[in-house]
Amino acid sequence: DETTAKRKDAHLDLCATGEVEPRQNSTLLECVKLVHCAMPELDAADVDLSTEFLGKRLRCPLLITGMTGGTERAGKVNKDLATLAERHGLAFGVGSQRAMSEAPERAASFQVRDVAPTVALLGNIGLYQAARLGVDGVRRLMDAIGADGMALHLNAGQELTQPEGDRDFRGGYALVEGLVKAFGARLLVKETGCGIGPDVARRFKELGVRNIDVSGLGGTSWVRVEQLRATGLLAQVGAEFSGWGIPTAAATASVRQAVGPEVRLVASGGIRTGLEAAKVLALGADIAGMALPLFKAQQEGGLEGAEKALQVILAGLRQAMLLTGSKVCADLRRRPVIKTGELKDWLAAL
Ligand code: FNR
C-alpha cells in the first residue's frame, strides 16, 4: 500500500540528514587493537582480499547491506551502489522487498542486474512479512530480481517503536526453520542494528542457517529512526532504547565462537573505516557489512561520491592487511587481537 512507500522515503530523509547514529552508542571496536608488524615481507600489490559468498567470488570481503527500494529515489540508490559493488567486486543487498510484494510496479526500483550482472546479490524481507508471504512468495521476490540469496531481517526493537509495528514475535524459530528448508545456503539471517548474540546464533546454526549478519549496535539505530518519527509514549520509550543492543565487536567475536567455522559470518553495524573492517575480520567475521556511510555518500555526491568514500575504506583495509603482515583475509584471523575495556566485560558474559 501507499503507506509503505511513504514510510520508506521518510526513512531515507532521516538517514540522509538526521541523527540516526546516537553518539553515545559504540560498536566497541575502539576496544580492539591489531598488532603492528614492522616487517610485513609483502608487496602491497599481492594483498588478496578475495573471499567466497553465496557461491560467488568477491574481490573484496565487503557487503553493502540492504537498505532500500520501492520509490524512484530508492531505485537510484540501489543502481548507484550496485554499480559500485560491481566495479569493486563487493556483495550487494537491496532493501526490504515488502514494498514490491504489495505493488509489483515498484519492482523496477529493486532491479540492479543491468548494472551489476556478476555481484553476489541479496534480496531482503522481514521475518514476519516472510511468514505472511509464504515460502513461494519469498522465492518469487528473490527470483524477480535475479538474487543469489535472500536476507531475512529481524527488527523487534524497531517494530516496538513503530505505532503500526508488529507486537507478536512468537514462532520465529519455526519460521526460520521453514525458510532454511526451502532456501538452504541461500538464506542469510540479519539484524538491523541491535545485534544477534551467541545464543540466538547457535539456535540458527542448529536449524541449518549458513549465513548470519550480526548487524550490531554502534551505527544506524532503527529504534532512533522510528523515535524521530514517533510521538508521545513511543517517542519517549524510543529515546530510552536508542542505545539498546549488542555492540558489533561483542556480537562478532561471541557469535563466531558460538557457531564455529561453517557459518559465513557478516559483521555490520557502525563499521565506518577500512581499519574497522579489518578489526571485525580479525574478530572472526568473513565479511564486513556497511549501510549508512555509503548511502550518505551517494546522497551527497552520487555514484562518484560513493566511489570516493569506498576508495578510502578499501585503502584503509589494504593498509591494515599489510601492516599486520596479512596476505589473505584468513591470515588476519590468525593474528593476535587485543581486546580491552568494556568489550572484555561483554565477552566475559556472552
Ligand atoms: C537500513 N537497514 C535495512 N536492513 C534491512 O534488512 N532491510 C531494510 O530495508 C533496511 N533499510 C535500511 C535503510 C537505510 C537507509 C539504512 C541506513 C539501513 C539496516 C542495514 O542493513 C544495517 O543492518 C544497519 O543500518 C547497520 O549498518 P550501518 O548503517 O550502521 O552501517
Coordinates of N, CA and C in Angstrom, one line a residue, residues 36-238:
H36 N 50.9 -4.3 15.1 CA 51.7 -3.9 14.0 C 52.8 -4.9 13.7
C37 N 53.1 -5.1 12.5 CA 54.2 -6.0 12.1 C 55.2 -5.1 11.3
A38 N 56.4 -4.9 11.9 CA 57.4 -4.0 11.4 C 58.0 -4.5 10.1
M39 N 57.9 -5.8 9.9 CA 58.5 -6.5 8.7 C 57.4 -7.3 8.0
P40 N 56.5 -6.6 7.2 CA 55.4 -7.4 6.6 C 55.9 -8.4 5.5
E41 N 57.0 -8.2 4.9 CA 57.5 -9.1 3.9 C 56.5 -9.4 2.8
L42 N 55.8 -8.3 2.4 CA 54.7 -8.4 1.4 C 54.8 -7.3 0.4
D43 N 54.4 -7.5 -0.8 CA 54.2 -6.4 -1.8 C 52.7 -6.0 -1.7
A44 N 52.4 -4.7 -1.5 CA 51.0 -4.3 -1.3 C 50.1 -4.8 -2.5
A45 N 50.8 -5.0 -3.6 CA 50.0 -5.4 -4.8 C 49.6 -6.9 -4.6
D46 N 50.3 -7.6 -3.7 CA 49.9 -9.1 -3.6 C 48.9 -9.3 -2.5
V47 N 48.5 -8.3 -1.8 CA 47.4 -8.5 -0.8 C 46.1 -8.9 -1.5
D48 N 45.6 -10.1 -1.1 CA 44.4 -10.7 -1.8 C 43.2 -10.7 -0.9
L49 N 42.3 -9.8 -1.2 CA 41.1 -9.6 -0.3 C 40.0 -10.5 -0.7
S50 N 40.2 -11.4 -1.6 CA 39.0 -12.2 -2.2 C 38.5 -13.2 -1.2
T51 N 37.2 -13.4 -1.3 CA 36.5 -14.4 -0.4 C 35.3 -14.9 -1.1
E52 N 34.7 -16.0 -0.5 CA 33.5 -16.7 -1.1 C 32.3 -16.2 -0.4
F53 N 31.2 -16.0 -1.2 CA 29.9 -15.6 -0.6 C 28.8 -16.0 -1.5
L54 N 27.8 -16.7 -1.0 CA 26.6 -17.1 -1.8 C 27.0 -17.8 -3.1
G55 N 28.1 -18.6 -3.0 CA 28.5 -19.4 -4.2 C 29.3 -18.5 -5.2
K56 N 29.6 -17.3 -4.9 CA 30.3 -16.4 -5.8 C 31.6 -16.0 -5.1
R57 N 32.5 -15.5 -6.0 CA 33.8 -15.0 -5.5 C 33.7 -13.5 -5.4
L58 N 34.0 -12.9 -4.2 CA 34.1 -11.5 -4.0 C 35.5 -11.1 -4.2
R59 N 35.8 -9.9 -4.8 CA 37.2 -9.5 -4.8 C 37.6 -8.8 -3.5
C60 N 36.6 -8.5 -2.7 CA 36.7 -7.7 -1.5 C 35.7 -8.2 -0.5
P61 N 36.1 -8.4 0.8 CA 35.2 -9.0 1.8 C 34.2 -8.0 2.3
L62 N 33.5 -7.3 1.5 CA 32.6 -6.3 1.9 C 31.2 -6.5 1.3
L63 N 30.2 -6.2 2.1 CA 28.8 -6.3 1.7 C 28.2 -4.9 1.9
I64 N 27.5 -4.4 0.9 CA 26.7 -3.2 1.1 C 25.3 -3.7 1.5
T65 N 25.0 -3.6 2.8 CA 23.8 -4.3 3.3 C 22.5 -3.6 2.9
G66 N 21.5 -4.4 2.9 CA 20.2 -4.0 2.3 C 19.6 -2.7 2.9
M67 N 19.2 -1.8 2.1 CA 18.7 -0.5 2.5 C 17.3 -0.2 1.9
T68 N 17.2 -0.3 0.6 CA 16.1 0.4 0.1 C 15.5 -0.1 -1.2
G69 N 14.5 0.6 -1.7 CA 13.8 0.1 -2.9 C 12.3 0.6 -2.7
G70 N 11.6 0.7 -3.8 CA 10.1 1.0 -3.7 C 9.7 2.3 -4.2
T71 N 10.7 3.3 -4.3 CA 10.4 4.6 -4.9 C 11.5 4.9 -5.9
E72 N 11.3 6.0 -6.7 CA 12.3 6.3 -7.7 C 13.6 6.7 -7.1
R73 N 13.5 7.5 -6.0 CA 14.8 7.9 -5.3 C 15.5 6.6 -4.8
A74 N 14.8 5.7 -4.3 CA 15.4 4.4 -3.7 C 16.0 3.6 -4.9
G75 N 15.3 3.6 -6.0 CA 15.8 2.9 -7.2 C 17.2 3.4 -7.6
K76 N 17.4 4.8 -7.5 CA 18.6 5.4 -7.9 C 19.7 5.0 -6.9
V77 N 19.4 4.9 -5.6 CA 20.4 4.5 -4.6 C 20.8 3.1 -4.9
N78 N 19.8 2.2 -5.2 CA 20.2 0.8 -5.5 C 21.1 0.7 -6.7
K79 N 20.7 1.4 -7.8 CA 21.5 1.4 -9.0 C 23.0 1.9 -8.8
D80 N 23.1 3.0 -8.1 CA 24.4 3.6 -7.9 C 25.3 2.6 -7.0
L81 N 24.7 2.2 -5.9 CA 25.5 1.3 -5.0 C 25.8 -0.1 -5.6
A82 N 24.9 -0.6 -6.4 CA 25.1 -1.9 -7.0 C 26.2 -1.7 -8.1
T83 N 26.2 -0.5 -8.8 CA 27.3 -0.2 -9.8 C 28.6 -0.3 -9.1
L84 N 28.7 0.4 -7.9 CA 29.9 0.4 -7.1 C 30.3 -1.0 -6.7
A85 N 29.4 -1.8 -6.3 CA 29.7 -3.2 -5.9 C 30.2 -4.0 -7.1
E86 N 29.7 -3.8 -8.3 CA 30.1 -4.5 -9.5 C 31.6 -4.1 -9.8
R87 N 31.8 -2.8 -9.7 CA 33.2 -2.2 -10.0 C 34.2 -2.8 -9.2
H88 N 33.9 -3.0 -7.9 CA 35.0 -3.4 -6.9 C 34.8 -4.8 -6.4
G89 N 33.9 -5.6 -7.0 CA 33.7 -7.0 -6.5 C 33.2 -7.2 -5.1
L90 N 32.3 -6.3 -4.7 CA 31.7 -6.4 -3.4 C 30.4 -7.1 -3.5
A91 N 29.8 -7.5 -2.4 CA 28.4 -8.1 -2.5 C 27.5 -6.9 -2.2
F92 N 26.2 -7.1 -2.6 CA 25.2 -6.0 -2.5 C 23.8 -6.6 -2.1
G93 N 23.2 -5.9 -1.3 CA 21.8 -6.2 -0.9 C 20.8 -5.1 -1.2
V94 N 19.6 -5.5 -1.7 CA 18.6 -4.5 -1.8 C 17.9 -4.4 -0.4
G95 N 17.0 -3.4 -0.2 CA 16.3 -3.2 1.0 C 15.0 -4.1 1.0
S96 N 14.2 -3.9 2.0 CA 13.0 -4.8 2.2 C 12.2 -4.7 0.9
Q97 N 11.9 -5.9 0.4 CA 11.1 -6.1 -0.8 C 9.6 -6.1 -0.5
R98 N 9.2 -5.7 0.8 CA 7.8 -5.7 1.1 C 7.0 -4.7 0.2
A99 N 7.7 -3.6 -0.1 CA 7.0 -2.6 -1.0 C 6.7 -3.2 -2.3
M100 N 7.6 -4.1 -2.8 CA 7.4 -4.7 -4.1 C 6.4 -5.8 -4.0
S101 N 6.3 -6.5 -2.9 CA 5.3 -7.6 -2.8 C 3.9 -7.0 -2.7
E102 N 3.8 -5.7 -2.2 CA 2.5 -5.0 -2.1 C 2.1 -4.4 -3.5
A103 N 3.1 -4.0 -4.3 CA 2.8 -3.3 -5.5 C 3.8 -3.7 -6.5
P104 N 3.6 -4.7 -7.4 CA 4.6 -5.2 -8.3 C 5.2 -4.1 -9.2
E105 N 4.5 -3.0 -9.4 CA 5.0 -1.9 -10.3 C 6.3 -1.3 -9.7
R106 N 6.5 -1.5 -8.4 CA 7.6 -1.0 -7.7 C 8.9 -1.8 -7.9
A107 N 8.7 -3.0 -8.6 CA 9.8 -3.9 -8.7 C 11.0 -3.3 -9.4
A108 N 10.8 -2.3 -10.4 CA 11.9 -1.8 -11.1 C 13.0 -1.1 -10.2
S109 N 12.5 -0.6 -9.1 CA 13.5 0.1 -8.2 C 14.4 -0.9 -7.4
F110 N 14.0 -2.2 -7.5 CA 14.9 -3.2 -6.9 C 15.8 -3.9 -7.9
Q111 N 15.6 -3.6 -9.2 CA 16.3 -4.3 -10.2 C 17.7 -3.7 -10.4
V112 N 18.8 -4.5 -10.2 CA 20.1 -4.0 -10.4 C 21.0 -4.9 -11.3
R113 N 20.4 -5.9 -11.8 CA 21.2 -6.9 -12.6 C 21.8 -6.2 -13.9
D114 N 21.1 -5.2 -14.4 CA 21.6 -4.5 -15.6 C 22.9 -3.8 -15.3
V115 N 23.1 -3.3 -14.1 CA 24.4 -2.6 -13.8 C 25.3 -3.5 -13.0
A116 N 24.7 -4.6 -12.4 CA 25.6 -5.5 -11.6 C 25.3 -7.0 -11.9
P117 N 25.7 -7.3 -13.1 CA 25.4 -8.7 -13.6 C 26.1 -9.8 -12.8
T118 N 27.3 -9.5 -12.2 CA 28.1 -10.6 -11.6 C 28.1 -10.5 -10.1
V119 N 27.6 -9.4 -9.4 CA 27.7 -9.3 -8.0 C 26.9 -10.4 -7.3
A120 N 27.4 -10.8 -6.1 CA 26.6 -11.6 -5.2 C 25.5 -10.7 -4.6
L121 N 24.3 -11.1 -5.0 CA 23.1 -10.2 -4.7 C 22.2 -10.8 -3.8
L122 N 21.8 -10.0 -2.8 CA 20.8 -10.5 -1.8 C 19.5 -9.7 -1.9
G123 N 18.4 -10.5 -1.9 CA 17.0 -9.9 -1.7 C 16.9 -9.7 -0.2
N124 N 15.7 -9.2 0.2 CA 15.5 -8.8 1.6 C 14.0 -8.8 2.0
I125 N 13.7 -9.4 3.1 CA 12.3 -9.3 3.6 C 12.4 -9.5 5.1
G126 N 11.4 -9.0 5.8 CA 11.3 -9.2 7.3 C 10.8 -10.6 7.6
L127 N 11.2 -11.1 8.8 CA 10.9 -12.4 9.1 C 9.3 -12.6 9.1
Y128 N 8.6 -11.7 9.7 CA 7.2 -11.9 9.9 C 6.4 -11.6 8.6
Q129 N 7.0 -10.7 7.8 CA 6.5 -10.5 6.4 C 6.7 -11.8 5.6
A130 N 7.8 -12.4 5.8 CA 8.1 -13.7 5.0 C 7.0 -14.7 5.4
A131 N 6.6 -14.7 6.7 CA 5.6 -15.7 7.1 C 4.3 -15.4 6.4
R132 N 3.9 -14.1 6.2 CA 2.7 -13.8 5.5 C 2.8 -14.2 4.1
L133 N 4.0 -14.0 3.5 CA 4.1 -14.3 2.0 C 4.2 -15.8 1.7
G134 N 4.7 -16.6 2.7 CA 5.0 -18.0 2.5 C 6.2 -18.2 1.7
V135 N 6.7 -19.4 1.7 CA 8.0 -19.8 1.0 C 7.9 -19.4 -0.5
D136 N 6.8 -19.7 -1.1 CA 6.7 -19.4 -2.6 C 6.8 -17.9 -2.8
G137 N 6.1 -17.2 -2.0 CA 6.1 -15.7 -2.2 C 7.5 -15.1 -2.0
V138 N 8.2 -15.6 -1.0 CA 9.6 -15.2 -0.8 C 10.5 -15.5 -2.0
R139 N 10.3 -16.8 -2.5 CA 11.1 -17.2 -3.6 C 10.8 -16.3 -4.8
R140 N 9.6 -15.9 -5.0 CA 9.3 -15.1 -6.2 C 10.0 -13.7 -6.1
L141 N 10.1 -13.2 -4.8 CA 10.8 -11.9 -4.6 C 12.3 -12.1 -5.0
M142 N 12.8 -13.2 -4.6 CA 14.3 -13.4 -4.8 C 14.5 -13.6 -6.3
D143 N 13.7 -14.4 -6.9 CA 13.9 -14.7 -8.4 C 13.6 -13.5 -9.2
A144 N 12.6 -12.6 -8.8 CA 12.2 -11.5 -9.6 C 13.4 -10.5 -9.8
I145 N 14.3 -10.5 -8.9 CA 15.5 -9.6 -9.1 C 16.8 -10.3 -9.4
G146 N 16.7 -11.6 -9.6 CA 17.8 -12.4 -10.0 C 18.8 -12.5 -8.9
A147 N 18.3 -12.6 -7.6 CA 19.3 -12.6 -6.5 C 19.9 -13.9 -6.3
D148 N 21.0 -13.9 -5.6 CA 21.7 -15.2 -5.3 C 21.3 -15.7 -4.0
G149 N 20.7 -14.9 -3.1 CA 20.3 -15.3 -1.8 C 19.2 -14.3 -1.3
M150 N 18.7 -14.7 -0.1 CA 17.7 -13.9 0.5 C 18.1 -13.5 1.9
A151 N 18.0 -12.2 2.2 CA 18.3 -11.8 3.6 C 17.0 -11.7 4.3
L152 N 16.9 -12.3 5.5 CA 15.7 -12.3 6.3 C 16.1 -11.3 7.5
H153 N 15.4 -10.2 7.6 CA 15.8 -9.3 8.7 C 14.9 -9.4 9.9
L154 N 15.6 -9.2 11.1 CA 15.0 -9.2 12.4 C 15.1 -7.8 12.9
N155 N 14.0 -7.3 13.5 CA 14.0 -5.9 13.9 C 12.9 -5.6 15.0
A156 N 13.0 -6.5 16.0 CA 12.0 -6.3 17.1 C 12.0 -4.9 17.7
G157 N 13.2 -4.4 17.9 CA 13.3 -3.1 18.6 C 12.7 -2.0 17.7
Q158 N 12.9 -2.1 16.4 CA 12.2 -1.1 15.5 C 10.7 -1.2 15.5
E159 N 10.3 -2.5 15.4 CA 8.8 -2.7 15.4 C 8.1 -2.1 16.6
L160 N 8.7 -2.3 17.8 CA 8.1 -1.9 19.0 C 8.0 -0.3 19.1
T161 N 8.9 0.3 18.3 CA 8.9 1.8 18.3 C 8.0 2.4 17.2
Q162 N 7.4 1.5 16.4 CA 6.5 1.9 15.3 C 5.1 1.8 15.8
P163 N 4.2 2.8 15.6 CA 2.8 2.6 16.0 C 2.2 1.5 15.3
E164 N 2.6 1.3 14.0 CA 1.9 0.2 13.2 C 2.7 -1.1 13.2
G165 N 3.8 -1.1 14.1 CA 4.7 -2.3 14.1 C 4.1 -3.5 14.7
D166 N 4.8 -4.6 14.4 CA 4.5 -5.9 15.0 C 4.7 -5.9 16.5
R167 N 3.9 -6.7 17.2 CA 4.0 -6.8 18.6 C 4.1 -8.3 19.0
D168 N 3.8 -9.2 18.1 CA 3.7 -10.6 18.5 C 4.9 -11.3 17.8
F169 N 5.9 -11.7 18.5 CA 7.1 -12.3 17.9 C 7.2 -13.8 18.2
R170 N 6.1 -14.4 18.5 CA 6.2 -15.9 18.7 C 6.4 -16.6 17.4
G171 N 7.0 -17.8 17.6 CA 7.1 -18.7 16.4 C 8.2 -18.4 15.4
G172 N 9.1 -17.5 15.9 CA 10.2 -17.0 15.0 C 11.1 -18.2 14.5
Y173 N 11.5 -19.0 15.5 CA 12.5 -20.1 15.1 C 11.8 -21.0 14.1
A174 N 10.5 -21.3 14.3 CA 9.8 -22.2 13.4 C 9.8 -21.6 12.0
L175 N 9.6 -20.3 11.9 CA 9.6 -19.7 10.6 C 11.0 -19.8 10.0
V176 N 12.0 -19.5 10.7 CA 13.4 -19.6 10.2 C 13.6 -21.0 9.7
E177 N 13.2 -22.0 10.5 CA 13.4 -23.4 10.1 C 12.8 -23.7 8.7
G178 N 11.5 -23.2 8.6 CA 10.8 -23.5 7.3 C 11.5 -22.8 6.1
L179 N 12.1 -21.6 6.4 CA 12.8 -20.9 5.3 C 14.1 -21.6 5.0
V180 N 14.8 -22.0 6.0 CA 16.1 -22.7 5.8 C 15.9 -24.0 4.9
K181 N 14.8 -24.7 5.2 CA 14.5 -25.9 4.5 C 14.3 -25.6 3.0
A182 N 13.7 -24.4 2.7 CA 13.4 -24.1 1.3 C 14.7 -23.4 0.6
F183 N 15.4 -22.6 1.4 CA 16.5 -21.8 0.7 C 17.9 -22.3 1.0
G184 N 18.1 -23.1 2.1 CA 19.4 -23.7 2.4 C 20.4 -22.6 2.5
A185 N 21.6 -22.8 1.9 CA 22.7 -21.9 2.0 C 22.5 -20.5 1.3
R186 N 21.3 -20.4 0.7 CA 21.0 -19.1 0.0 C 20.3 -18.1 1.0
L187 N 20.0 -18.6 2.2 CA 19.4 -17.8 3.2 C 20.4 -17.1 4.1
L188 N 20.2 -15.8 4.4 CA 21.0 -15.1 5.4 C 20.1 -14.5 6.4
V189 N 20.4 -14.6 7.7 CA 19.6 -14.0 8.7 C 20.4 -12.8 9.3
K190 N 19.7 -11.7 9.3 CA 20.4 -10.5 9.8 C 19.5 -9.7 10.8
E191 N 20.2 -8.9 11.7 CA 19.5 -8.0 12.5 C 19.6 -6.6 11.7
T192 N 19.2 -5.6 12.4 CA 19.2 -4.3 11.7 C 19.8 -3.2 12.6
G193 N 20.8 -3.6 13.5 CA 21.4 -2.6 14.3 C 21.4 -2.8 15.8
C194 N 20.6 -3.9 16.2 CA 20.6 -4.2 17.6 C 21.4 -5.5 17.9
G195 N 21.9 -6.2 16.9 CA 22.8 -7.3 17.1 C 22.2 -8.6 17.3
I196 N 22.8 -9.7 16.8 CA 22.5 -11.1 17.0 C 23.5 -11.6 18.0
G197 N 23.1 -12.2 19.1 CA 24.0 -12.7 20.1 C 24.3 -14.2 19.9
P198 N 25.2 -14.7 20.8 CA 25.6 -16.1 20.6 C 24.5 -17.1 20.8
D199 N 23.6 -16.9 21.7 CA 22.5 -17.9 22.0 C 21.6 -18.0 20.8
V200 N 21.2 -16.9 20.2 CA 20.3 -16.9 19.1 C 21.1 -17.5 17.9
A201 N 22.3 -17.1 17.7 CA 23.1 -17.6 16.6 C 23.3 -19.1 16.6
R202 N 23.5 -19.6 17.8 CA 23.7 -21.1 18.0 C 22.4 -21.8 17.6
R203 N 21.2 -21.3 18.0 CA 20.0 -21.9 17.5 C 19.8 -21.8 16.0
F204 N 20.1 -20.7 15.5 CA 20.1 -20.6 14.0 C 20.9 -21.7 13.3
K205 N 22.1 -21.8 13.9 CA 23.0 -22.8 13.3 C 22.4 -24.2 13.4
E206 N 21.9 -24.5 14.5 CA 21.2 -25.8 14.7 C 20.1 -26.1 13.7
L207 N 19.4 -25.0 13.3 CA 18.3 -25.1 12.4 C 18.8 -25.2 10.9
G208 N 20.1 -25.0 10.8 CA 20.7 -25.1 9.4 C 21.1 -23.8 8.7
V209 N 20.9 -22.7 9.5 CA 21.3 -21.4 8.9 C 22.8 -21.3 8.6
R210 N 23.2 -20.9 7.4 CA 24.6 -20.9 7.0 C 25.2 -19.5 6.8
N211 N 24.3 -18.5 6.9 CA 24.8 -17.1 6.7 C 24.2 -16.2 7.8
I212 N 25.0 -15.6 8.6 CA 24.4 -14.7 9.6 C 25.1 -13.3 9.5
D213 N 24.3 -12.2 9.5 CA 24.9 -10.9 9.6 C 24.5 -10.3 11.0
V214 N 25.5 -10.2 11.9 CA 25.1 -9.8 13.3 C 24.5 -8.4 13.4
S215 N 24.8 -7.5 12.5 CA 24.3 -6.1 12.5 C 24.1 -5.6 13.9
G216 N 25.2 -5.3 14.5 CA 25.2 -4.9 15.9 C 25.0 -3.4 16.2
L217 N 25.1 -3.1 17.4 CA 24.9 -1.7 17.9 C 26.2 -0.9 17.6
G218 N 26.0 0.4 17.3 CA 27.1 1.3 17.2 C 27.0 2.1 15.9
G219 N 26.1 1.8 15.0 CA 25.9 2.6 13.8 C 24.5 3.1 13.7
T220 N 23.8 2.9 12.6 CA 22.4 3.3 12.4 C 21.6 2.6 13.4
S221 N 20.8 3.4 14.1 CA 19.9 2.8 15.1 C 18.4 3.0 14.6
W222 N 17.8 1.8 14.3 CA 16.4 1.9 13.8 C 15.4 2.2 14.9
V223 N 15.8 2.0 16.1 CA 14.9 2.5 17.2 C 15.0 4.0 17.2
R224 N 16.2 4.6 16.9 CA 16.3 6.1 16.9 C 15.5 6.6 15.6
V225 N 15.7 5.9 14.5 CA 14.9 6.4 13.3 C 13.4 6.5 13.6
E226 N 12.9 5.4 14.2 CA 11.5 5.4 14.5 C 11.1 6.4 15.6
Q227 N 12.0 6.6 16.5 CA 11.8 7.5 17.6 C 11.6 8.9 17.1
L228 N 12.4 9.2 16.0 CA 12.4 10.6 15.4 C 11.1 10.8 14.7
R229 N 10.4 9.7 14.3 CA 9.1 9.9 13.7 C 7.9 9.7 14.6
A230 N 8.2 9.2 15.8 CA 7.2 8.9 16.8 C 6.8 10.1 17.6
T231 N 5.6 9.9 18.3 CA 5.2 11.0 19.2 C 4.7 10.3 20.5
G232 N 4.6 11.1 21.6 CA 4.1 10.5 22.8 C 4.9 9.4 23.4
L233 N 4.2 8.4 23.9 CA 4.8 7.3 24.6 C 5.9 6.6 23.8
L234 N 5.6 6.4 22.5 CA 6.6 5.7 21.7 C 7.9 6.5 21.5
A235 N 7.7 7.8 21.4 CA 8.9 8.6 21.3 C 9.8 8.6 22.6
Q236 N 9.1 8.6 23.7 CA 9.8 8.6 25.0 C 10.5 7.3 25.2
V237 N 9.8 6.2 25.0 CA 10.4 4.8 25.2 C 11.5 4.6 24.1
G238 N 11.2 5.1 22.9 CA 12.2 5.0 21.8 C 13.5 5.7 22.2

